[in-house]
Short mmCIF file of N, CA and C in Angstrom, two decimals:
data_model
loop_
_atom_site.label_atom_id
_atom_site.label_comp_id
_atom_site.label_asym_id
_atom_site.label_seq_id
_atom_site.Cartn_x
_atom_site.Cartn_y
_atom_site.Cartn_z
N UNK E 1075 -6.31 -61.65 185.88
CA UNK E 1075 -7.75 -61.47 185.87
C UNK E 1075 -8.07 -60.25 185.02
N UNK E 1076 -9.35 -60.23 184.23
CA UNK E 1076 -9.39 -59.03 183.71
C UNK E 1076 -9.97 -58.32 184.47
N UNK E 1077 -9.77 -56.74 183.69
CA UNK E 1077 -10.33 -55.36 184.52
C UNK E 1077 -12.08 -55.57 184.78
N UNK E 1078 -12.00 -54.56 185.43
CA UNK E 1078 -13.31 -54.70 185.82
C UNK E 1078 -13.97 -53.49 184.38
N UNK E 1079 -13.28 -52.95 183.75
CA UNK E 1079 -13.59 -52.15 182.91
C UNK E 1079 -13.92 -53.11 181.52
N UNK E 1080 -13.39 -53.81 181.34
CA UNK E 1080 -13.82 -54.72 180.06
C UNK E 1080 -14.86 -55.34 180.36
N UNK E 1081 -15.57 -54.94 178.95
CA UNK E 1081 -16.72 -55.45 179.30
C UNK E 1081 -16.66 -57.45 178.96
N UNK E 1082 -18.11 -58.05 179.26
CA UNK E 1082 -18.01 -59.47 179.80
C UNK E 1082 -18.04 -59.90 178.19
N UNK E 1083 -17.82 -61.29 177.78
CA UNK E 1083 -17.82 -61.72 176.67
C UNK E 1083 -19.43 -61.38 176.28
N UNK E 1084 -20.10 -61.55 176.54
CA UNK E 1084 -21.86 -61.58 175.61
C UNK E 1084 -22.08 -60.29 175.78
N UNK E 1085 -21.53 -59.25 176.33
CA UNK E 1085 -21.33 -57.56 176.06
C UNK E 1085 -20.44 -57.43 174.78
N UNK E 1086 -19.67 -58.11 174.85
CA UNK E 1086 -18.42 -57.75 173.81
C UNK E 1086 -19.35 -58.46 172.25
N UNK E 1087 -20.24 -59.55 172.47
CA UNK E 1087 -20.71 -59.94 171.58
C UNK E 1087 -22.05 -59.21 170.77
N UNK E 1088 -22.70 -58.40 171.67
CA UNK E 1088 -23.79 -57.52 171.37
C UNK E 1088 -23.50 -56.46 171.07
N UNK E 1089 -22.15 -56.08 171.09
CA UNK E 1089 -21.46 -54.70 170.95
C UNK E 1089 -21.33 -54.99 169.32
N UNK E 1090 -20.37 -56.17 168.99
CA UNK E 1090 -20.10 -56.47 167.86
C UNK E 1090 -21.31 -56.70 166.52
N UNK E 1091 -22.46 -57.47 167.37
CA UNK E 1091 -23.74 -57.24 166.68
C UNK E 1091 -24.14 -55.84 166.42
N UNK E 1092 -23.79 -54.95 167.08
CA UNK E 1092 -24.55 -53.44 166.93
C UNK E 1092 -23.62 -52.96 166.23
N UNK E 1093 -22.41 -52.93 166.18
CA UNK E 1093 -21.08 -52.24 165.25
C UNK E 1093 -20.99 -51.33 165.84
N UNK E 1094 -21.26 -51.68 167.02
CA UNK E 1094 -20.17 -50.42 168.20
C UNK E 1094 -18.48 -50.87 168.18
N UNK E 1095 -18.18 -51.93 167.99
CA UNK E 1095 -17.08 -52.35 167.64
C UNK E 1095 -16.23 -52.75 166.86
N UNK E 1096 -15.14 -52.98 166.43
CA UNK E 1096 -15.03 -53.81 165.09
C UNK E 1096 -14.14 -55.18 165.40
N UNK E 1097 -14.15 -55.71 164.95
CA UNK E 1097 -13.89 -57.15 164.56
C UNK E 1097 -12.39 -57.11 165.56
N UNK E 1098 -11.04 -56.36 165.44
CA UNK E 1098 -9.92 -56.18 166.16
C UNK E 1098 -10.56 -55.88 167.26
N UNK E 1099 -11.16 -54.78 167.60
CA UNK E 1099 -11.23 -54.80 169.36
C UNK E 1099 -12.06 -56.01 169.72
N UNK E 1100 -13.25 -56.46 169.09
CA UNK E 1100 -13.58 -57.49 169.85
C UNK E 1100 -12.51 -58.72 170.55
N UNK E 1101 -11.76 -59.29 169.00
CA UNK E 1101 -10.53 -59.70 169.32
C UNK E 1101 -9.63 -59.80 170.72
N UNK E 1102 -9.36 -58.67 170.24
CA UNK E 1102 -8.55 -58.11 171.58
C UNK E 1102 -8.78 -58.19 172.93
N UNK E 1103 -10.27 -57.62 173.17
CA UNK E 1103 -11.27 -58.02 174.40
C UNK E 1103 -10.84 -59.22 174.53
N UNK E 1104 -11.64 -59.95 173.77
CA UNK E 1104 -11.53 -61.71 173.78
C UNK E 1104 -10.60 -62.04 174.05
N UNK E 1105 -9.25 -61.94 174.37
CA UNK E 1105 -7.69 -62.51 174.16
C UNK E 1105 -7.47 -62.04 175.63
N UNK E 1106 -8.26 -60.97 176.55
CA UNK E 1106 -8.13 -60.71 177.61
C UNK E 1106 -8.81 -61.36 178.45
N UNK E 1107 -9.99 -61.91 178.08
CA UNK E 1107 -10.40 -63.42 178.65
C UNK E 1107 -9.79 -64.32 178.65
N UNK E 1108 -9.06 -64.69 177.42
CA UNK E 1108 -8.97 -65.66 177.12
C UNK E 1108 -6.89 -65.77 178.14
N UNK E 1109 -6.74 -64.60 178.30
CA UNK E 1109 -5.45 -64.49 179.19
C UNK E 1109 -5.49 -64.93 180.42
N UNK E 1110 -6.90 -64.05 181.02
CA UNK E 1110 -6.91 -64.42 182.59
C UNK E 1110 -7.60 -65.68 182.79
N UNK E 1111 -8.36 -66.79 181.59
CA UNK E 1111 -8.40 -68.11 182.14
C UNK E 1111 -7.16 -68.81 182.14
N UNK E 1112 -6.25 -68.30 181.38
CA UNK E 1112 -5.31 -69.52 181.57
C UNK E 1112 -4.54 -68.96 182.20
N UNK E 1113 -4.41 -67.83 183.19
CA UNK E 1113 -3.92 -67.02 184.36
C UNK E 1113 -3.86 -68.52 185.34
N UNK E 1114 -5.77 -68.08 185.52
CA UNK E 1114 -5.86 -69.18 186.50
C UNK E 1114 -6.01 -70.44 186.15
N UNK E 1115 -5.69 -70.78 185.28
CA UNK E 1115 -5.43 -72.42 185.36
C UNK E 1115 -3.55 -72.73 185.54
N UNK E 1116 -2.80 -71.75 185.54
CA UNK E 1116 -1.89 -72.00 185.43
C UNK E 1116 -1.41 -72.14 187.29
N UNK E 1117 -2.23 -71.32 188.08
CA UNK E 1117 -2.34 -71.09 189.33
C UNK E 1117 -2.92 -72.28 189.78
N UNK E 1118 -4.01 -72.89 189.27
CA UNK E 1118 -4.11 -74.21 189.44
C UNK E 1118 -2.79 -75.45 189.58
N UNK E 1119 -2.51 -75.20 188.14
CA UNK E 1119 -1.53 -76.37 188.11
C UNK E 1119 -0.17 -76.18 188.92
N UNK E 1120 0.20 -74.81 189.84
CA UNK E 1120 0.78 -74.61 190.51
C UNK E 1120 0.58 -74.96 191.88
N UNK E 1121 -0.10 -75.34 192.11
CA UNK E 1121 -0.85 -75.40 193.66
C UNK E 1121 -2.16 -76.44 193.50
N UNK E 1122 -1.89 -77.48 193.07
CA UNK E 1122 -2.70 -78.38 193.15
C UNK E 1122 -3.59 -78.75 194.09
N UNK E 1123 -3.58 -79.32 195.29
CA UNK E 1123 -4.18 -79.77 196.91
C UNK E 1123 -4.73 -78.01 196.92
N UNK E 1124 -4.25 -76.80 197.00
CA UNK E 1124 -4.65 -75.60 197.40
C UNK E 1124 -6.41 -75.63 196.19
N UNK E 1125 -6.10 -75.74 195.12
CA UNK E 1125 -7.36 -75.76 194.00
C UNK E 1125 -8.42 -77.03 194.00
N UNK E 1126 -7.84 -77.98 194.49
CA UNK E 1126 -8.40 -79.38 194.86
C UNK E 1126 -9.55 -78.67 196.10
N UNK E 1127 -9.17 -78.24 197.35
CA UNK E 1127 -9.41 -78.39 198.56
C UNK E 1127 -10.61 -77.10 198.38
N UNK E 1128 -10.80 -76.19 197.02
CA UNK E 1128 -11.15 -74.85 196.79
C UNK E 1128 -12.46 -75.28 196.15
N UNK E 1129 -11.94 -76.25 195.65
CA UNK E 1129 -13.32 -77.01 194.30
C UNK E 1129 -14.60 -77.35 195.40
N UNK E 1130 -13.89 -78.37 196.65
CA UNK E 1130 -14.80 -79.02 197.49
C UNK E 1130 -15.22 -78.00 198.46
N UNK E 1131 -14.86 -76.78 198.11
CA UNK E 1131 -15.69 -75.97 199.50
C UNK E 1131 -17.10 -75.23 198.27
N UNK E 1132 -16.26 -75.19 197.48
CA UNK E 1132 -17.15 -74.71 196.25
C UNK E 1132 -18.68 -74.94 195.70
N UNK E 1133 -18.33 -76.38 195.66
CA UNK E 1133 -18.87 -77.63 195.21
C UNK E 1133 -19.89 -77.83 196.15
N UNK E 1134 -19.71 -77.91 197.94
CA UNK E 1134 -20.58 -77.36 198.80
C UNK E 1134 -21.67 -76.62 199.27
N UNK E 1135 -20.62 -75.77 199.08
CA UNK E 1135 -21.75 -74.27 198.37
C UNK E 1135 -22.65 -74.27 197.51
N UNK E 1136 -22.23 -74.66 196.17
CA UNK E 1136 -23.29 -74.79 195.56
C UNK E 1136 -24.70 -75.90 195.34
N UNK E 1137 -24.24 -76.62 195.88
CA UNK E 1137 -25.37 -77.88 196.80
C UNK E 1137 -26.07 -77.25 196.96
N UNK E 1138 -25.73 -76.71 198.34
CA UNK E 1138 -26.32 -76.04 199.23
C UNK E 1138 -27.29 -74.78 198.14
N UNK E 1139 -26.68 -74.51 197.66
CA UNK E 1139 -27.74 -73.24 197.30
C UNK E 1139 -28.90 -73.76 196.09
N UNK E 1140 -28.34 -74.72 195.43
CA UNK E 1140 -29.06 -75.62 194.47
C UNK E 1140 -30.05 -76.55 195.19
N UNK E 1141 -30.10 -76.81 196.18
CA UNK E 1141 -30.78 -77.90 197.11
C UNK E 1141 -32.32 -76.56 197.71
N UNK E 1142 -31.46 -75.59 198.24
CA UNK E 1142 -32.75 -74.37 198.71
C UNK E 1142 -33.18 -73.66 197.63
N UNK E 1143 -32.91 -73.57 196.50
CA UNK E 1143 -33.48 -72.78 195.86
C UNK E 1143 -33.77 -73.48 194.45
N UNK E 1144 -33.19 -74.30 193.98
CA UNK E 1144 -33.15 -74.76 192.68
C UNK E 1144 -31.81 -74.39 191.86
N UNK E 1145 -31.47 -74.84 191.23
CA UNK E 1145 -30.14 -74.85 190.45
C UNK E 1145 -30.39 -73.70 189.07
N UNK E 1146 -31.82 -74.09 188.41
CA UNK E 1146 -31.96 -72.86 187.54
C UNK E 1146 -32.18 -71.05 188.04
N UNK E 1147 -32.80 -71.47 189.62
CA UNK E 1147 -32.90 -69.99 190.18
C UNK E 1147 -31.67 -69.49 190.02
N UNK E 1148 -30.71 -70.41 190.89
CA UNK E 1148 -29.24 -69.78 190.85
C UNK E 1148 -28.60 -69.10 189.97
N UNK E 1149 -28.80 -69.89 188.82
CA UNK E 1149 -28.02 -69.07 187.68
C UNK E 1149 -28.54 -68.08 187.35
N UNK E 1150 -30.19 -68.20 187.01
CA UNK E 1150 -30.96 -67.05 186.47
C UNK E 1150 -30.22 -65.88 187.70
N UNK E 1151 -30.17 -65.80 188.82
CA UNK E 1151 -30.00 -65.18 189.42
C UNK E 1151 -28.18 -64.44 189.31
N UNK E 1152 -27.28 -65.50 188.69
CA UNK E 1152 -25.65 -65.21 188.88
C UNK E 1152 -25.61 -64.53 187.44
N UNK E 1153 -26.76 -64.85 186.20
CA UNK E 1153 -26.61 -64.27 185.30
C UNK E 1153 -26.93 -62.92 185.10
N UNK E 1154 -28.09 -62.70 185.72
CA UNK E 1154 -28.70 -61.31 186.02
C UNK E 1154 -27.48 -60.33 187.17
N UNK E 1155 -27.16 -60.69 187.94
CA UNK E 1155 -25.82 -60.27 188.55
C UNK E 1155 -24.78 -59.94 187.37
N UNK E 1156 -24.43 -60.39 187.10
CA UNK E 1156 -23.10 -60.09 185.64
C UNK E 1156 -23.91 -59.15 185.03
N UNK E 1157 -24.84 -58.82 184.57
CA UNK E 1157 -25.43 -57.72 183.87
C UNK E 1157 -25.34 -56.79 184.69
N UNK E 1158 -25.22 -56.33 186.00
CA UNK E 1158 -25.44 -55.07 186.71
C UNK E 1158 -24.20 -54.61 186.17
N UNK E 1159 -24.52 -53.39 185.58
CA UNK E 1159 -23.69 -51.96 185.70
C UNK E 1159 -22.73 -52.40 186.54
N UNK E 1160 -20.89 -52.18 186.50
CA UNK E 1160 -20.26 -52.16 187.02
C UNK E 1160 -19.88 -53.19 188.44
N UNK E 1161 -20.50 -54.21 187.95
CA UNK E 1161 -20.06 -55.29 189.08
C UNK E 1161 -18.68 -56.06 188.75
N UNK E 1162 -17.67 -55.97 189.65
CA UNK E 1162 -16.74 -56.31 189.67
C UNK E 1162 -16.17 -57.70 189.10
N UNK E 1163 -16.93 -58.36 189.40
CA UNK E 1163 -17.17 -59.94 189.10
C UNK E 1163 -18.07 -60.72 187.78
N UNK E 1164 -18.30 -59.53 186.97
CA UNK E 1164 -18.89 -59.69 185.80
C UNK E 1164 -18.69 -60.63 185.20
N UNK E 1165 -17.47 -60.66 184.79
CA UNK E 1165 -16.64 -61.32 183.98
C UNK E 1165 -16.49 -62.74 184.02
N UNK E 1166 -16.54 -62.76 185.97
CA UNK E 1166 -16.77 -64.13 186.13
C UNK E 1166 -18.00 -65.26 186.29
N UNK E 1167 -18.94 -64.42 185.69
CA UNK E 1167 -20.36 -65.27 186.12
C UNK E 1167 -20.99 -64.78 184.33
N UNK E 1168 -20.35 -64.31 183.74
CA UNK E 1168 -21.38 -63.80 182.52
C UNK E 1168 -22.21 -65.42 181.89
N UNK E 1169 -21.24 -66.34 182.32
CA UNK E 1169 -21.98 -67.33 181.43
C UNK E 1169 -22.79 -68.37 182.45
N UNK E 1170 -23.08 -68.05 183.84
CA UNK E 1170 -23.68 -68.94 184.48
C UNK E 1170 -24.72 -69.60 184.23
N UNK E 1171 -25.65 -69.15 182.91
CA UNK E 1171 -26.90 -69.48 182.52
C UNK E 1171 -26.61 -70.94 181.55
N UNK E 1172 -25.37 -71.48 181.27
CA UNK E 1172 -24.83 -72.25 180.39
C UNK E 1172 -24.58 -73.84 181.38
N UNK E 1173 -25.78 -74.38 181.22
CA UNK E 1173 -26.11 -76.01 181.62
C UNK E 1173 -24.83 -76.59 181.77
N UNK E 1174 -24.03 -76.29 180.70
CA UNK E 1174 -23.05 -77.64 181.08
C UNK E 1174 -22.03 -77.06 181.72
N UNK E 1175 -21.73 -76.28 182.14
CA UNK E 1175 -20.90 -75.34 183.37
C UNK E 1175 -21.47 -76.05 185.00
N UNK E 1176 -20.81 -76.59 185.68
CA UNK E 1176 -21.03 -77.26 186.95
C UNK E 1176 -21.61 -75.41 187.40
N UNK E 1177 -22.26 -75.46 188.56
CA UNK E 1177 -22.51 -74.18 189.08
C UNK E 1177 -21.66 -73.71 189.88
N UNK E 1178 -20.95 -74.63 190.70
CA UNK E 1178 -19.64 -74.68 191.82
C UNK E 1178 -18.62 -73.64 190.76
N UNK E 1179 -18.36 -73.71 189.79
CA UNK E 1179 -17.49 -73.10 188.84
C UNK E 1179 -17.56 -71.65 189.27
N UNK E 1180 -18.87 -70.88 189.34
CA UNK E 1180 -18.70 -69.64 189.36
C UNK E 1180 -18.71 -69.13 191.58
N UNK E 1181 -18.44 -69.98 191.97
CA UNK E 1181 -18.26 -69.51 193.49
C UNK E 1181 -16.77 -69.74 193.67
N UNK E 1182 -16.45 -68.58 194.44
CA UNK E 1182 -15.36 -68.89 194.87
C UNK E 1182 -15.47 -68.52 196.62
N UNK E 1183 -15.02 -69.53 197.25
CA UNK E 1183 -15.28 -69.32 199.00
C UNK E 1183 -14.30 -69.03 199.69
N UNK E 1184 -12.93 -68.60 199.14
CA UNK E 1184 -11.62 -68.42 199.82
C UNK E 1184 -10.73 -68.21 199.18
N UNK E 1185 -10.47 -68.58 197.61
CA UNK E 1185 -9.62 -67.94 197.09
C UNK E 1185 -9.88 -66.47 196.14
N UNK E 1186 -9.13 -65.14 196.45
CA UNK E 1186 -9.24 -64.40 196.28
C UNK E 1186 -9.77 -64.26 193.98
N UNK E 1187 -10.38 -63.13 194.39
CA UNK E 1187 -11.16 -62.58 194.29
C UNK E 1187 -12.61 -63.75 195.03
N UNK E 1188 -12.92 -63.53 196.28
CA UNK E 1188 -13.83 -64.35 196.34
C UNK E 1188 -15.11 -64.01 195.89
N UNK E 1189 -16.36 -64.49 196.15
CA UNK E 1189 -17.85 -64.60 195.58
C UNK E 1189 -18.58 -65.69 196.53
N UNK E 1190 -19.19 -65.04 197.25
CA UNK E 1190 -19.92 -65.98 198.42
C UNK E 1190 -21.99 -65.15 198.44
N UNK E 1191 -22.79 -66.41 198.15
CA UNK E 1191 -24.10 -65.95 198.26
C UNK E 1191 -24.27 -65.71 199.66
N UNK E 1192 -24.34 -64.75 200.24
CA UNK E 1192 -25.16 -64.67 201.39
C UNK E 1192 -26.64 -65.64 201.74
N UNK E 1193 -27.39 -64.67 200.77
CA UNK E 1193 -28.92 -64.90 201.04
C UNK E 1193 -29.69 -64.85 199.56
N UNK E 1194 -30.34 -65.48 199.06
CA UNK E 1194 -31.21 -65.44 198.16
C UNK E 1194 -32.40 -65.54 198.29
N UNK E 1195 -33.40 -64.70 197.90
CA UNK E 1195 -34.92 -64.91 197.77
C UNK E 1195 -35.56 -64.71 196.92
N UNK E 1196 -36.31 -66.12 196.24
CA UNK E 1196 -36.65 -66.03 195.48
C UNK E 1196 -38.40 -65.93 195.28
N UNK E 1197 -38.88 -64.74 194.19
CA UNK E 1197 -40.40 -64.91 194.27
C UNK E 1197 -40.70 -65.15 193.03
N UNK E 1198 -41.63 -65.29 192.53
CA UNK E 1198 -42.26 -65.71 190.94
C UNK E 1198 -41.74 -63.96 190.05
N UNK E 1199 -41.63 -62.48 190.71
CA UNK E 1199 -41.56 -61.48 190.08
C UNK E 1199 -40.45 -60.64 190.67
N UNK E 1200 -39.91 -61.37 191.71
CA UNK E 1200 -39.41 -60.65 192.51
C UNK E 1200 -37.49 -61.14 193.15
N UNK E 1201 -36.46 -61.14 193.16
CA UNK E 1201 -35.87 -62.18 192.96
C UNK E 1201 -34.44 -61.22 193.76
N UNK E 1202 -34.00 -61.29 195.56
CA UNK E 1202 -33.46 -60.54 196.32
C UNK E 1202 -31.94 -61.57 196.27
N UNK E 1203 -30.99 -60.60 196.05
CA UNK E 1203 -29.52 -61.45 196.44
C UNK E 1203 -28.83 -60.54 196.99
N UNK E 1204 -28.33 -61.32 198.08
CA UNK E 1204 -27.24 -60.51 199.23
C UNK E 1204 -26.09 -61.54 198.59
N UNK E 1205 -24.95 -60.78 198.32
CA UNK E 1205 -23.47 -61.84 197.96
C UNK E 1205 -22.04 -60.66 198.70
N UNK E 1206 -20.99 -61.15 199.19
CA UNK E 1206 -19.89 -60.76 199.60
C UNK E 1206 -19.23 -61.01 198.51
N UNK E 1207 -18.29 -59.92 198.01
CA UNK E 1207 -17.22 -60.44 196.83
C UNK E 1207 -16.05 -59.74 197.58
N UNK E 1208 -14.91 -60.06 196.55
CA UNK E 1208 -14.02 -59.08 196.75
C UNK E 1208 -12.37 -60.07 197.29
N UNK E 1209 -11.94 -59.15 198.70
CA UNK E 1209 -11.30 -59.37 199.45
C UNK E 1209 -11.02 -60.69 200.38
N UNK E 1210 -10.63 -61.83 200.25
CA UNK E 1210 -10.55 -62.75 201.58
C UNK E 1210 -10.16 -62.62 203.17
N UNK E 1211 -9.51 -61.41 203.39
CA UNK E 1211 -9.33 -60.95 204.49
C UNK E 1211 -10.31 -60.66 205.34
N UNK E 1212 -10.56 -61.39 206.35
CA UNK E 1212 -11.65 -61.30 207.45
C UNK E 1212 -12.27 -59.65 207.66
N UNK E 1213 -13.61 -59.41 207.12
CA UNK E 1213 -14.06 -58.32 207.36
C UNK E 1213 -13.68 -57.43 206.26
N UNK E 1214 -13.20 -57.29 205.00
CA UNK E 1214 -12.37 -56.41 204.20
C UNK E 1214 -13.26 -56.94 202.95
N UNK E 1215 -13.86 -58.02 202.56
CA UNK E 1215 -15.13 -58.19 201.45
C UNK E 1215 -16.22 -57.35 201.10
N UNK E 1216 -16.32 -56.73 200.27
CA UNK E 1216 -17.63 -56.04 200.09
C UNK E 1216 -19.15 -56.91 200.12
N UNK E 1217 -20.24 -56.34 200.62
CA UNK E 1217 -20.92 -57.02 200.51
C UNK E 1217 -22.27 -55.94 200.51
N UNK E 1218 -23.11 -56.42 198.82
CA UNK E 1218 -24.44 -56.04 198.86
C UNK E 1218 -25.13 -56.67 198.32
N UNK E 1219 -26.59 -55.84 198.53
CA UNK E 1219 -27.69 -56.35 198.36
C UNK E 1219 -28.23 -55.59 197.28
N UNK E 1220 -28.72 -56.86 195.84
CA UNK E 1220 -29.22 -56.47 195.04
C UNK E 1220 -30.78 -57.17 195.05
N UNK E 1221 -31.55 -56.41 194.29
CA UNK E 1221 -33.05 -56.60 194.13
C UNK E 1221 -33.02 -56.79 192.79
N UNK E 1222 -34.23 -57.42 191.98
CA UNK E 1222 -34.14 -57.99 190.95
C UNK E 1222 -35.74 -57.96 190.51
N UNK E 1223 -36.12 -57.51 189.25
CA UNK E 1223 -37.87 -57.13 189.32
C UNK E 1223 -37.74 -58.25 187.47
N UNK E 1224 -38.51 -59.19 187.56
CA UNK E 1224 -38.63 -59.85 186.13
C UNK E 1224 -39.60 -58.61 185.33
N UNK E 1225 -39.22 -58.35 184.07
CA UNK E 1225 -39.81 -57.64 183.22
C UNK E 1225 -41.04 -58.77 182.64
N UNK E 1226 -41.63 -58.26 181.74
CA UNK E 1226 -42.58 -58.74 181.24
C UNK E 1226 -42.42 -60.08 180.55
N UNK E 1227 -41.06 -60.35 179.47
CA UNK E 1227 -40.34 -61.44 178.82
C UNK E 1227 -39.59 -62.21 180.09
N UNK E 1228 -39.69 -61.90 181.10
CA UNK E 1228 -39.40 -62.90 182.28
C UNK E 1228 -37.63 -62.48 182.79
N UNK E 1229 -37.47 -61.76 181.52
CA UNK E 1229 -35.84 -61.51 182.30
C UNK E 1229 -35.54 -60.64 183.48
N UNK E 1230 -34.55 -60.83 184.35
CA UNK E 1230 -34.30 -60.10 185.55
C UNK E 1230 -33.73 -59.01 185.26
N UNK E 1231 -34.08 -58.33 186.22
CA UNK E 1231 -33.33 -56.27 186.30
C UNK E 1231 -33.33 -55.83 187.32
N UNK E 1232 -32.05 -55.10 187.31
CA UNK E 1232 -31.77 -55.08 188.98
C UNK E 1232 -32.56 -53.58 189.14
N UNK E 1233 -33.21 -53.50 190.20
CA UNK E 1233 -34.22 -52.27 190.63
C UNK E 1233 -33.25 -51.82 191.51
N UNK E 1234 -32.81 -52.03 192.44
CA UNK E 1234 -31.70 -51.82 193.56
C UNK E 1234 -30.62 -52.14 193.99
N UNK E 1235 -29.81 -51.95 194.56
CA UNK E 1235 -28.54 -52.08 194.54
C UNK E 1235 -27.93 -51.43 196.13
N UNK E 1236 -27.63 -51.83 197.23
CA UNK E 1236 -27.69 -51.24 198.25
C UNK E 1236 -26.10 -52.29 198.77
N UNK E 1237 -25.75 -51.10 199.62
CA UNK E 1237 -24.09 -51.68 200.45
C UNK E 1237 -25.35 -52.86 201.94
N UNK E 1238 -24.76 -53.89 201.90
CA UNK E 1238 -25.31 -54.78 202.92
C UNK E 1238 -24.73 -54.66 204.22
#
């Protein structure tokens, strides 16, 4: 998995637009993505029924949260998450805003590093997510609550940031 210090691919890509970077480190970045997906696909193909049985709790989940809230809230919401300053899980949601990505893709409900929505609320300006990440060990997950204020061009920004 990558660090939580590298930044997410569409950071690494706006970096490169600004020439904060050059062409090798982007590279490089990139090749550290491009390591820890086939990390976990290789963990996949090791444990088949274990990744099978992970998809359908997943897959659940995201019903469920697509059914109460809408499927575009969600993402708008998992994408604006990957932008916060130092969220651990960056890396793994930077592209949630991308249609042809199932949404189940970016939850994980049990296998470690997990990512579980608590609570979402959504308002026309206003846009609250409680999520547990982290740890699978009963009670050992971090879990907070971020707030989310749409700017004027409609994009989300996190105003707050609080331990849940």
């Amino acid at each position: 998995m990558t660090s939580t210090s590298t930044p997410t691919p569409r950071q690494l890509y706006r970096a490169l637009d600004r020439g904060e970077i050059t062409k090798e480190e982007f590279r490089a970045s990139m090749r550290e993505h491009a390591l820890s997906l086939i990390e976990e696909m290789e963990e996949v193909h090791q444990n088949p029924v274990a990744a099978w049985i992970e998809t359908l709790r997943n897959r659940q989940a995201a019903a469920r949260l697509a059914r109460a809230h809408g499927e575009h809230v969600v993402r708008e919401a998992f994408t604006a998450l990957s932008e916060v300053p130092d969220f651990p899980l960056a890396h793994w949601l930077w592209n949630a805003d991308h249609a042809h990505l199932p949404l189940y893709c970016f939850l994980r409900t049990r296998k470690e590093p997990i990512f579980r929505v608590l609570k979402l609320v959504s308002q026309p300006w206003l846009l609250m997510l409680s999520v547990e990440y982290g740890s699978a060990e009963k009670g050992q997950a971090t879990k907070e609550k971020f707030t989310f204020k749409r700017e004027r061009f409609g994009r989300l920004t996190v105003t707050k940031r609080e331990a849940a």
